[in-house]
XYZ file of C-alpha atoms in Angstrom:
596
model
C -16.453 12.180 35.857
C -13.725 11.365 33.593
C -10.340 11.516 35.220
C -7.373 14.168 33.679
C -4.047 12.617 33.232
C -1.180 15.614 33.078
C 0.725 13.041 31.634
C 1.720 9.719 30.135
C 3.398 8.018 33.038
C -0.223 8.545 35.260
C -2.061 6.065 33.210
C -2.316 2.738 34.536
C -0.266 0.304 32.300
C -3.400 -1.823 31.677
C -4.769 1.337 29.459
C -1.406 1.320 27.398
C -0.764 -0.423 24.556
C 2.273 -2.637 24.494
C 4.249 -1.737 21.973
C 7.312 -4.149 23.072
C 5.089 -6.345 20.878
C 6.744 -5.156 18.530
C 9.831 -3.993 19.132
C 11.095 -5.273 22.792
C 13.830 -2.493 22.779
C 15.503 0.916 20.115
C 18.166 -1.797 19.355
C 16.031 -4.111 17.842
C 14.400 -1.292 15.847
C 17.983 -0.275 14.753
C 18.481 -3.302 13.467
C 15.895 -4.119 11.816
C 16.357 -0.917 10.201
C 20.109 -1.731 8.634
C 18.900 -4.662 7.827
C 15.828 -3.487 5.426
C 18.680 -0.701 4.098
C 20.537 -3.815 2.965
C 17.748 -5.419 1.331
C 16.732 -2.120 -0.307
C 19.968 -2.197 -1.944
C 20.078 -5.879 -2.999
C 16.551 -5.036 -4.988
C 18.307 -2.389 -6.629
C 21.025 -4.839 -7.976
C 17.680 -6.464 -9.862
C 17.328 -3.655 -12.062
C 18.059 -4.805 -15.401
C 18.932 -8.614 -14.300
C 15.363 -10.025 -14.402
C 15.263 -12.572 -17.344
C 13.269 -15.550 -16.421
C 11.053 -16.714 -13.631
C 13.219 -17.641 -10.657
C 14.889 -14.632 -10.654
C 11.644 -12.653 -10.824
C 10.447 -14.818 -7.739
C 13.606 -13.842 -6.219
C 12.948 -10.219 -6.514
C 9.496 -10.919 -5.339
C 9.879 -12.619 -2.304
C 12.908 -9.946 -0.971
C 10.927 -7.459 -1.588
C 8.284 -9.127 0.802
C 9.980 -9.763 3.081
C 11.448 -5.869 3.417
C 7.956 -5.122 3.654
C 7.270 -7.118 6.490
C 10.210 -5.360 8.234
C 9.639 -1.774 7.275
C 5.588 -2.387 8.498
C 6.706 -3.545 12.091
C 9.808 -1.214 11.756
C 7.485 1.853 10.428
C 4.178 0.963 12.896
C 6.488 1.416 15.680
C 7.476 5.035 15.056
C 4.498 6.118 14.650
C 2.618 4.480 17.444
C 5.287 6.465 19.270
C 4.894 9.377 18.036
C 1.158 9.250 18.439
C 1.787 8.599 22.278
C 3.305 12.522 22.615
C 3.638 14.372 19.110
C 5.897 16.356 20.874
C 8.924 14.360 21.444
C 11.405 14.904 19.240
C 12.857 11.364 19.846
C 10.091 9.871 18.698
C 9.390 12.136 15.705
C 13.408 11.391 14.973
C 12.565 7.689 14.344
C 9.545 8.709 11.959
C 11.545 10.728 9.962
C 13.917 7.986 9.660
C 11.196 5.627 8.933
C 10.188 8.124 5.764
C 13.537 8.396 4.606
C 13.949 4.645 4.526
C 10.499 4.576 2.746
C 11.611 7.094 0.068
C 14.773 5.056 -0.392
C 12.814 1.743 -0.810
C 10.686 3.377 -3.290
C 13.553 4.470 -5.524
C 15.086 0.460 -5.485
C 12.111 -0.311 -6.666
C 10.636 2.063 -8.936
C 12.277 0.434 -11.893
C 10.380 -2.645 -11.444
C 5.971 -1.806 -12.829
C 7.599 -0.094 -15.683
C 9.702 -3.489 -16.306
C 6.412 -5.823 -15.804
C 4.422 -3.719 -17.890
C 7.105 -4.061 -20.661
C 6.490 -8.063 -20.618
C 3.369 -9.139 -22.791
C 0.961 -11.542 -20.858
C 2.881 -14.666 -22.873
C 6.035 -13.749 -21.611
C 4.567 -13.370 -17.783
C 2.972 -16.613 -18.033
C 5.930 -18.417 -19.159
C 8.299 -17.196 -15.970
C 5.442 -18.893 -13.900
C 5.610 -21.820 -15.897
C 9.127 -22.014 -15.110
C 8.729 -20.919 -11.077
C 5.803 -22.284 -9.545
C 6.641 -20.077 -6.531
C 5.069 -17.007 -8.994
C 1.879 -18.591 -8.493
C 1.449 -16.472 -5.035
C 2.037 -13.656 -6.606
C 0.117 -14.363 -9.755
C -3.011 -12.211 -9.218
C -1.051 -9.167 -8.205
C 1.045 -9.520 -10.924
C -1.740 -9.649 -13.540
C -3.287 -6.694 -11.614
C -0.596 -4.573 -12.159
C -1.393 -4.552 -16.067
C -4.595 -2.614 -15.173
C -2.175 0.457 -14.358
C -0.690 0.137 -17.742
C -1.441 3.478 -18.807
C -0.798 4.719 -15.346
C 2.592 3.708 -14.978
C 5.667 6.124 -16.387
C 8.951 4.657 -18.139
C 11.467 3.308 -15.669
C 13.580 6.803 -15.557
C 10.225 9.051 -14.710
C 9.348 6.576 -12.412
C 12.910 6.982 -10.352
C 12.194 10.156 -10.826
C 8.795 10.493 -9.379
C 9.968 8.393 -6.050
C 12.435 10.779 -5.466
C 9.521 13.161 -4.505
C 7.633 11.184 -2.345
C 8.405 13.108 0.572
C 8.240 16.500 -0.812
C 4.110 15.559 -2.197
C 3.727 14.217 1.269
C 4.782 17.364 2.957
C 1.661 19.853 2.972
C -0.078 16.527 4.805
C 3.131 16.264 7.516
C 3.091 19.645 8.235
C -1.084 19.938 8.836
C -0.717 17.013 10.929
C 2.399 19.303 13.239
C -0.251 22.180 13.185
C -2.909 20.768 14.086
C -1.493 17.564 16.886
C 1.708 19.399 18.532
C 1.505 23.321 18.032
C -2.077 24.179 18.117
C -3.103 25.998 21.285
C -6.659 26.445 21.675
C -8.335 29.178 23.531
C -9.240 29.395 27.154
C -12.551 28.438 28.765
C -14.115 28.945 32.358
C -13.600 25.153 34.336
C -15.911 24.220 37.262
C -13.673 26.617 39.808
C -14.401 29.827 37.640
C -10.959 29.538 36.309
C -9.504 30.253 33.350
C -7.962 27.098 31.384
C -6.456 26.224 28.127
C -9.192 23.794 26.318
C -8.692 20.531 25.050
C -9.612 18.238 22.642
C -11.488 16.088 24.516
C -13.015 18.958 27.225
C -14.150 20.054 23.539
C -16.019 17.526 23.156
C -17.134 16.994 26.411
C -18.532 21.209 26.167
C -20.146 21.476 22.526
C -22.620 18.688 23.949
C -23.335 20.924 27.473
C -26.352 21.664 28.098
C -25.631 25.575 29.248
C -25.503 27.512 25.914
C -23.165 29.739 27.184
C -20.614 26.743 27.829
C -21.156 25.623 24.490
C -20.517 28.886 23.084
C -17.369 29.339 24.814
C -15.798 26.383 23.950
C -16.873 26.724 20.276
C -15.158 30.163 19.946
C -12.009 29.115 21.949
C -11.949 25.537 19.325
C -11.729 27.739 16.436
C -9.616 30.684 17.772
C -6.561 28.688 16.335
C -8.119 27.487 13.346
C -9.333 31.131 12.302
C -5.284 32.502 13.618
C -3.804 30.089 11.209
C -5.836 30.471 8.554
C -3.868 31.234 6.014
C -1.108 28.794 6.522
C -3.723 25.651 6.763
C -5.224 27.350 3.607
C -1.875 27.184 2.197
C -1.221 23.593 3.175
C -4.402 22.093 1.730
C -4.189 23.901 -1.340
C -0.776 22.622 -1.527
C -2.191 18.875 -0.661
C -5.308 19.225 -3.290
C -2.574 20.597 -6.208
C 0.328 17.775 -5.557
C -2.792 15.536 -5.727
C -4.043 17.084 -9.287
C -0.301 17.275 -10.718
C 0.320 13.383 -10.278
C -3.021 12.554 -11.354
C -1.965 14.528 -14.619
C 1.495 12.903 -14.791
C 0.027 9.480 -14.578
C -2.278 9.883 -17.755
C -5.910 9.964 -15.329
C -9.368 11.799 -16.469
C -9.334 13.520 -12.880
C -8.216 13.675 -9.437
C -11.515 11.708 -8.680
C -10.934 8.907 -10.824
C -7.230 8.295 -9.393
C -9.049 8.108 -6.632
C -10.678 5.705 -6.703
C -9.078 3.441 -9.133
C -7.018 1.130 -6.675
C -10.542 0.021 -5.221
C -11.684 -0.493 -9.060
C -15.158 1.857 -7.926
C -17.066 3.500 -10.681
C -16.747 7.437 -10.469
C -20.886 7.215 -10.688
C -20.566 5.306 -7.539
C -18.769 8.516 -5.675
C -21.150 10.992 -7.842
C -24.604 8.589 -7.960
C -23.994 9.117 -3.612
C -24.092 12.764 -3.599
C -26.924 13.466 -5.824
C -29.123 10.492 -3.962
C -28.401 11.888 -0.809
C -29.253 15.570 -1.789
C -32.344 14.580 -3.877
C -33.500 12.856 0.119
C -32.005 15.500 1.929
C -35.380 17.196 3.387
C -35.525 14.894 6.433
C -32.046 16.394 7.564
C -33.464 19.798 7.359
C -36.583 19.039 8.893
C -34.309 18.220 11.771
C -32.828 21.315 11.931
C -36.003 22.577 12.675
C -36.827 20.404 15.138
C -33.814 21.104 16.750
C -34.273 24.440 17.198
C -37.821 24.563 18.384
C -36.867 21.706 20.748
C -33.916 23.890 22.671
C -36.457 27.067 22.272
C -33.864 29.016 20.381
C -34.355 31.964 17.947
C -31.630 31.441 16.212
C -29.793 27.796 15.659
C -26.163 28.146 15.640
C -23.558 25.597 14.956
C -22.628 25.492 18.896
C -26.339 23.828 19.257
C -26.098 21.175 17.031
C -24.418 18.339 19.040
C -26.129 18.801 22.321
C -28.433 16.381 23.470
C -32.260 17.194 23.004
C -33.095 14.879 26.467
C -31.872 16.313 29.158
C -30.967 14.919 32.031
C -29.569 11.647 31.168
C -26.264 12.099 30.646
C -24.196 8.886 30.981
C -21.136 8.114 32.736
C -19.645 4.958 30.962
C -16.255 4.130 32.612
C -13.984 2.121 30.320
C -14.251 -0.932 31.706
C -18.113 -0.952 31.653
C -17.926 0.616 28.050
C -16.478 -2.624 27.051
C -18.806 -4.647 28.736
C -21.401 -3.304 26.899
C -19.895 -3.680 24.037
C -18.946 -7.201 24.363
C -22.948 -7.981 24.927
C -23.691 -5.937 22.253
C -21.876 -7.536 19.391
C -23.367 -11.209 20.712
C -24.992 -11.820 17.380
C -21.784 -11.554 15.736
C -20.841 -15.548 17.495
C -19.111 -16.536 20.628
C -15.460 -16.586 18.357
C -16.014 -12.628 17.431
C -16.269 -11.712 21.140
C -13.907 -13.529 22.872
C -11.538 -12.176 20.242
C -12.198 -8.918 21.740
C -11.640 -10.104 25.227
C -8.276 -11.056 24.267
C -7.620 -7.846 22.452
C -8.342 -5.460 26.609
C -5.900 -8.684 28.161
C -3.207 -8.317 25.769
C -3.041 -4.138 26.010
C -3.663 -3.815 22.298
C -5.262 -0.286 22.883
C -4.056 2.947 24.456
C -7.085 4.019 26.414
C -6.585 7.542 27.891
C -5.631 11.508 26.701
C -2.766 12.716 27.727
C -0.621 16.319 26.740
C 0.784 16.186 23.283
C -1.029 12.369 22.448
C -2.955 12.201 19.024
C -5.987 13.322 19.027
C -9.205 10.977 17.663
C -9.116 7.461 17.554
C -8.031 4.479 15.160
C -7.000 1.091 14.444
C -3.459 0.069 13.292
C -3.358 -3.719 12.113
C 0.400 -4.737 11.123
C 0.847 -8.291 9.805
C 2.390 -10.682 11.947
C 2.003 -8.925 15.251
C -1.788 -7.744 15.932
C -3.752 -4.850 15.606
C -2.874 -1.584 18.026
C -6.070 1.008 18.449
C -5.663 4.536 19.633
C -8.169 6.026 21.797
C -8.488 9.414 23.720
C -11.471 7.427 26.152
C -13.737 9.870 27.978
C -16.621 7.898 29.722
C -19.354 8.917 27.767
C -21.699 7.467 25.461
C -19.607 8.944 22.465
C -16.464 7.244 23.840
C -18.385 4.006 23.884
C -19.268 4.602 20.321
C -15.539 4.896 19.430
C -14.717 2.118 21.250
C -17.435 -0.003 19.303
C -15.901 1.298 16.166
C -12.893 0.796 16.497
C -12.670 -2.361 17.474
C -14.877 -3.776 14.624
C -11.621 -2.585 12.545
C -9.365 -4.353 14.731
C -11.142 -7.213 14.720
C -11.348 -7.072 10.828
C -7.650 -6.880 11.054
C -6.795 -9.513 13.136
C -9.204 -12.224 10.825
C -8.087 -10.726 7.831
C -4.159 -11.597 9.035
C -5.047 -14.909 10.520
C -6.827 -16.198 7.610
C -5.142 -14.125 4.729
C -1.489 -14.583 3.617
C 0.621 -11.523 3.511
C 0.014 -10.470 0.268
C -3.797 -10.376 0.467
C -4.523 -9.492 4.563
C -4.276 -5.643 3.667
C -8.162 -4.675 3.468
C -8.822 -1.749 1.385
C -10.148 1.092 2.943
C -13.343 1.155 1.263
C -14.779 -2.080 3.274
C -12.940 -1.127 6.169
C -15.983 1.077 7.292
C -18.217 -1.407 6.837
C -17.114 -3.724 9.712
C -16.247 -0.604 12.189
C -19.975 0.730 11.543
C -21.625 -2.583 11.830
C -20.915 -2.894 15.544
C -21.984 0.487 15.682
C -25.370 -0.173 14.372
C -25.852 -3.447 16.786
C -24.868 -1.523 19.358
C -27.744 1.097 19.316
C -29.947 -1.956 18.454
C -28.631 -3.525 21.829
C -29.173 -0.636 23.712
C -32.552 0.733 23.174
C -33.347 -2.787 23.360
C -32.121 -3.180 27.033
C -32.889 0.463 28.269
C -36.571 0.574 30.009
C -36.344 4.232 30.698
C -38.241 5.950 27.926
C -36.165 9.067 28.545
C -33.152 7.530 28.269
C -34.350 5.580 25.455
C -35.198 9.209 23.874
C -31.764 10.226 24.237
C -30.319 6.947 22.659
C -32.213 7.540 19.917
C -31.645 11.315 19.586
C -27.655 10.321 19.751
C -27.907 7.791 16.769
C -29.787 10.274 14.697
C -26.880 12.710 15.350
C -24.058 9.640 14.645
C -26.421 9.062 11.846
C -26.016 12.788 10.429
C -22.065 12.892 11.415
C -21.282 9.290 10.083
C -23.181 10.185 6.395
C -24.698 13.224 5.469
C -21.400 15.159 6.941
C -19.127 12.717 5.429
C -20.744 13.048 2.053
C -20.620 16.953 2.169
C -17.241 16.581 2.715
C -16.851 14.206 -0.221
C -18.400 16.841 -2.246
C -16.397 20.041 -0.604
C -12.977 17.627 -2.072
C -14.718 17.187 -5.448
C -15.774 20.750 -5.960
C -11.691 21.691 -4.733
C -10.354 19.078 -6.846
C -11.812 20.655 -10.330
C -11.101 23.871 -9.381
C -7.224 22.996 -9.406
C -8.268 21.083 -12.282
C -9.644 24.043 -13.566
C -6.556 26.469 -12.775
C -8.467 28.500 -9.991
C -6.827 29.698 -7.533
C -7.003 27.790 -3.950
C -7.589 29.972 -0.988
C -8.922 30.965 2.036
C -11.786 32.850 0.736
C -12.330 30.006 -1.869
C -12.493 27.259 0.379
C -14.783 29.125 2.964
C -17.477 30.188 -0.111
C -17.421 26.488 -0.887
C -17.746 24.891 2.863
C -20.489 27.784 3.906
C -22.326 26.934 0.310
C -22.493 23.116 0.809
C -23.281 23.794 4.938
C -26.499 25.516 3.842
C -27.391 23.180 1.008
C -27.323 19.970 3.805
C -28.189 21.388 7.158
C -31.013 24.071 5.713
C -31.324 28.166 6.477
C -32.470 27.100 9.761
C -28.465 27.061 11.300
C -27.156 31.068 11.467
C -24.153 31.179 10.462
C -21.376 32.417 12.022
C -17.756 33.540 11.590
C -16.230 30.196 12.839
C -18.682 28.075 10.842
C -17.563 28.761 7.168
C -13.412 27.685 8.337
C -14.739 24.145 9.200
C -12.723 22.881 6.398
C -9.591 23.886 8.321
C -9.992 20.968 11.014
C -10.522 18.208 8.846
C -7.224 16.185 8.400
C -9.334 13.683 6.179
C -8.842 15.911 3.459
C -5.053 14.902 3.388
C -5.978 11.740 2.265
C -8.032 12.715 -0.944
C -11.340 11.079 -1.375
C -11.210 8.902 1.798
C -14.618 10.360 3.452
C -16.941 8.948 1.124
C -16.145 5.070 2.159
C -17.950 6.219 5.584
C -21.205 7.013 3.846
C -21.060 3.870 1.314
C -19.389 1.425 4.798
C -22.268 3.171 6.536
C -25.593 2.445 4.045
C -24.037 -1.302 3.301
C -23.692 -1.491 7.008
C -27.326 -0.712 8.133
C -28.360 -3.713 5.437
C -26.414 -6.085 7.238
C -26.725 -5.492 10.644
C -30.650 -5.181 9.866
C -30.148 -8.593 8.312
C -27.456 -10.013 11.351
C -30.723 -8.841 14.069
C -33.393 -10.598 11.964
C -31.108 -14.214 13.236
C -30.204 -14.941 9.670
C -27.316 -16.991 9.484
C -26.350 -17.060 6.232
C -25.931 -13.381 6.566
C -23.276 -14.150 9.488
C -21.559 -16.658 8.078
C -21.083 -14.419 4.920
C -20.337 -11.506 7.071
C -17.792 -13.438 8.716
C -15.982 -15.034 5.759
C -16.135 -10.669 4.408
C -14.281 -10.103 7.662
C -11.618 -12.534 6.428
C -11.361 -11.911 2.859
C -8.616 -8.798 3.368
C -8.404 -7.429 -0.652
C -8.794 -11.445 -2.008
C -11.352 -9.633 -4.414
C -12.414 -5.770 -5.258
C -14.664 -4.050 -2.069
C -17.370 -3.868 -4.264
C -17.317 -7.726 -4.944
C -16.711 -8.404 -1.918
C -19.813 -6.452 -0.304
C -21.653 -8.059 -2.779
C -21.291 -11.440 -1.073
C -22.875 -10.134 1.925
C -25.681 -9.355 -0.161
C -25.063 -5.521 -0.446
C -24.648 -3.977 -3.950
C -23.493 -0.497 -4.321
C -23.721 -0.530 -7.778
C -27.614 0.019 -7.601
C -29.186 2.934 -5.954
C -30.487 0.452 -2.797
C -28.179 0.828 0.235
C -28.071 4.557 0.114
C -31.952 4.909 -0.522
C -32.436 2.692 1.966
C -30.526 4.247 4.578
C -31.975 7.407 3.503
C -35.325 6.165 4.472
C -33.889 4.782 7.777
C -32.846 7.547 9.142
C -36.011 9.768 7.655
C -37.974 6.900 9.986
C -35.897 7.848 12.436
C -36.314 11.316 12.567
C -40.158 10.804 12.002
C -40.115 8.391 15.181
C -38.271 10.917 17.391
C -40.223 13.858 16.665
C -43.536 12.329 17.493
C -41.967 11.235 20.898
């Protein structure tokens, strides 16, 4: 059984991260903090005063090294934070931290305008003169691609004077839905009344009683449903800031902003949602299955995440959990593991929930120091999933830093998923492998389907439920409640079938989705997910040109564009292959349960 903390200070200090890592004490924090104010304001005094090379490399390497500073200085805040969204000490520093972001971005707003005033001679000649530019030569030439992107030097002051107001609609979703929401009660083991959690949640939508399931699905979305209207308002708020800049800054579409940083084709984003709905029978044939398999009448949304083996629940303690895992990722080589033995000795995770902490799970790699991962552990297969996860982006962090300077360590987002699901697919490899049990090995298989259905074909419904939003603001249609629940129910029914009723709670899914405050994020699960089946198929077949490739991916950080990168590990996104072939992988896999 997984044990309740009431709060913080029960948790063993071996299942806390350390965060004096970064910042032994508030005084070192406080200074750091003056001193990135005072190398804000000596960028500023390079507006204007940047006329050949060495002074460019001047205002490069200042501004570089405030970045260092405000990541540490910024990480810290929120990791705190995170810990209990409640305290308003914590959420004091983060505010700070903002501010002093907003700040940093106005002494330095005049300076794409200026570089995309030089011509390419002109550039080329100040590195000439500094060879020190040379580091910074590739970003510097990537800049030009924003050319048209990029306002004149006063809009641009401007615009970074309203970086906190556009980030607003995605603070104040993440205060809803972390420190005020109060979910509705359910009936514990004693027959008593009590307040649900997250993580009971998640615990109850997989019970096996119907009746708990039910319970904790209506008492989830009690708050959700309440609030309605305000989340409505916030997202609509979120999806609009998003359309107005992409207007201001001269791009076809929301979509296309998008996903312009990662240089990604918009038929890469689109080319993923009509593959995956021209293959989408074997998902509904699931459905079915589903519901003839739990002898139901009616398939409701409360049914879909419990287990279709009974019996076997598993009990995975966290220290066991990363056993497992640590024999699981074995084909990755002896350096990839023991990095993640160092990772549980030096405390880089915070293992437990606890009142007012985050909810979820994720991986925080800051330069210089090491990566920090959030958990909210609950000794269950799903837990060790998360676990798995998130530690193949902590370890993509950590080789990325080691072997990356500064400039280049960052990965972008878009490969990030690749490495996290990866260990994810080795890991279900690993355990039906070792599991004798055929009714266990049911189950294992039964829960990969379902990781399977949440880790794509959800993910790419919700890429389509931000598309569809996005060109309705585009459009000039109104955003609201009713809008957003016609489009969620629509798209339910077009990738889980008529076989799922649907009921009152189902259509305000959209409402508990804080992904969709980072516009067009999602879909990098479904690509990260179809280039990492290739992979891992290839990493289990012994190849070892595929992990040494893999590897040297896992170092690269954003040397090169994702999809060059991916490339390299043999995976091409361009072409119609990964996601057709993890279509048909999980259609086997659906075939291969339901004759069991």
């Amino acid at each position: 059984m997984t044990i309740t903390y009431k709060s913080r200070e029960e948790v063993p200090l071996k299942e806390k991260w350390n965060l004096e890592d970064l910042y032994i004490n508030l005084q070192k924090w406080e200074e750091d903090l003056k001193m990135i104010e005072l190398l804000a304001n000596e960028l500023k005094t390079f507006d204007g005063a940047i006329h050949n090379g060495i002074q460019l490399y001047q205002f490069l390497t200042t501004q570089e090294k405030l970045s260092y500073k405000f990541n540490h200085l910024f990480a810290y805040a929120m990791l705190k934070v995170d810990e209990d969204t409640r305290d308003t000490t914590s959420q004091s520093l983060l505010e700070r931290a903002r501010a002093l972001s907003v700040k940093i971005s106005s002494a330095t707003s005049f300076f794409l305008p200026f570089l995309l005033s030089l011509d390419e001679h002109t550039l080329k000649k100040y590195i000439a003169e500094e060879k020190g530019l040379t580091y910074f030569e590739k970003d510097l030439f990537e800049s030009f691609r924003y050319k048209k992107h990029v306002l004149s030097k006063e809009q641009e002051a401007l615009m970074s004077q309203f970086g906190e107001a556009l980030s607003a609609p995605a603070n104040t979703y993440a205060m809803i839905n972390n420190a005020d929401i109060k979910f509705g009660e359910v009936t514990n083991e004693s027959g008593e009344k009590v307040e649900l959690t997250r993580g009971m949640y998640s615990k109850l939508i997989e019970d096996e009683n119907r009746d708990k399931r039910k319970e904790a699905y209506k008492a989830y979305y009690k708050p959700y449903l309440q609030m309605k209207n305000s989340i409505a308002s916030t997202l609509a708020a979120a999806i609009k800031n998003n359309v107005t800049t992409s207007k201001i800054r001269n791009y076809p579409s929301a979509l296309e902003k998008g996903l312009f940083a990662d240089n990604v084709p918009k038929e890469v984003y689109e080319n993923l949602i009509m593959a995956t709905k021209k293959h989408i029978a074997p998902l509904h044939q699931y459905s079915e299955f589903r519901k003839e398999k739990l002898g139901l009448d009616e398939l409701r949304q409360y049914d879909m995440n419990v287990p279709l083996v009974s019996g076997v629940k598993q009990v995975i303690p966290y220290d066991k959990a990363y056993d497992i895992m640590l024999r699981a990722l074995a084909p990755l080589g002896e350096d990839y593991v023991n990095t993640l033995k160092d990772f549980k000795k030096a405390r880089y995770f915070d293992v437990r929930e606890t009142p007012g902490k985050r909810s979820g799970a994720y991986n925080l790699g800051v330069y210089g120091v090491h990566p920090f991962i959030l958990l909210n552990h609950q000794d269950d297969l799903d837990s060790l999933f998360t676990l798995v996860h998130e530690c193949g982006h902590g370890v993509h962090s950590q080789l990325s830093s080691q072997y990356q300077p500064q400039i280049t360590a960052r990965y972008s987002i878009f490969v990030a998923e690749v490495a996290s699901t990866v260990n994810e697919v080795l890991l279900i490899n690993y355990l039906l492998d070792n599991e004798e049990n055929e009714k266990v090995q049911r189950h294992l298989l039964n829960h990969f389907i379902d990781k399977f259905r949440g880790t794509f074909f959800t993910q790419v419904m919700f890429a389509e439920f931000e598309k569809l939003t996005h060109e309705r603001a585009e459009q000039g249609e109104p955003l609201n409640v009713e809008v957003f629940n016609t489009i969620y129910e629509t798209l339910l029914r077009e990738y889980y079938g008529d076989t799922i009723v649907a009921d009152e709670e189902m259509k305000y899914g959209w409402a508990r989705i804080p992904h969709f405050y980072r516009p067009f994020y999602v879909y990098k699960y479904a690509t990260g997910f179809a280039s990492a089946i290739q992979i891992a198929t290839n990493l289990l077949k012994g190849n070892e040109e595929t992990l040494y490739n893999y590897l040297e991916f896992l170092k690269s950080g954003s040397s090169d564009y994702p999809l060059e990168l991916l490339k390299k590990t043999g995976v091409d996104l361009t072409s119609p292959e990964p996601i057709k072939n993890s279509l048909a992988k999980f259609k086997e896999l659906v075939e291969e349960f339901s004759s069991l």
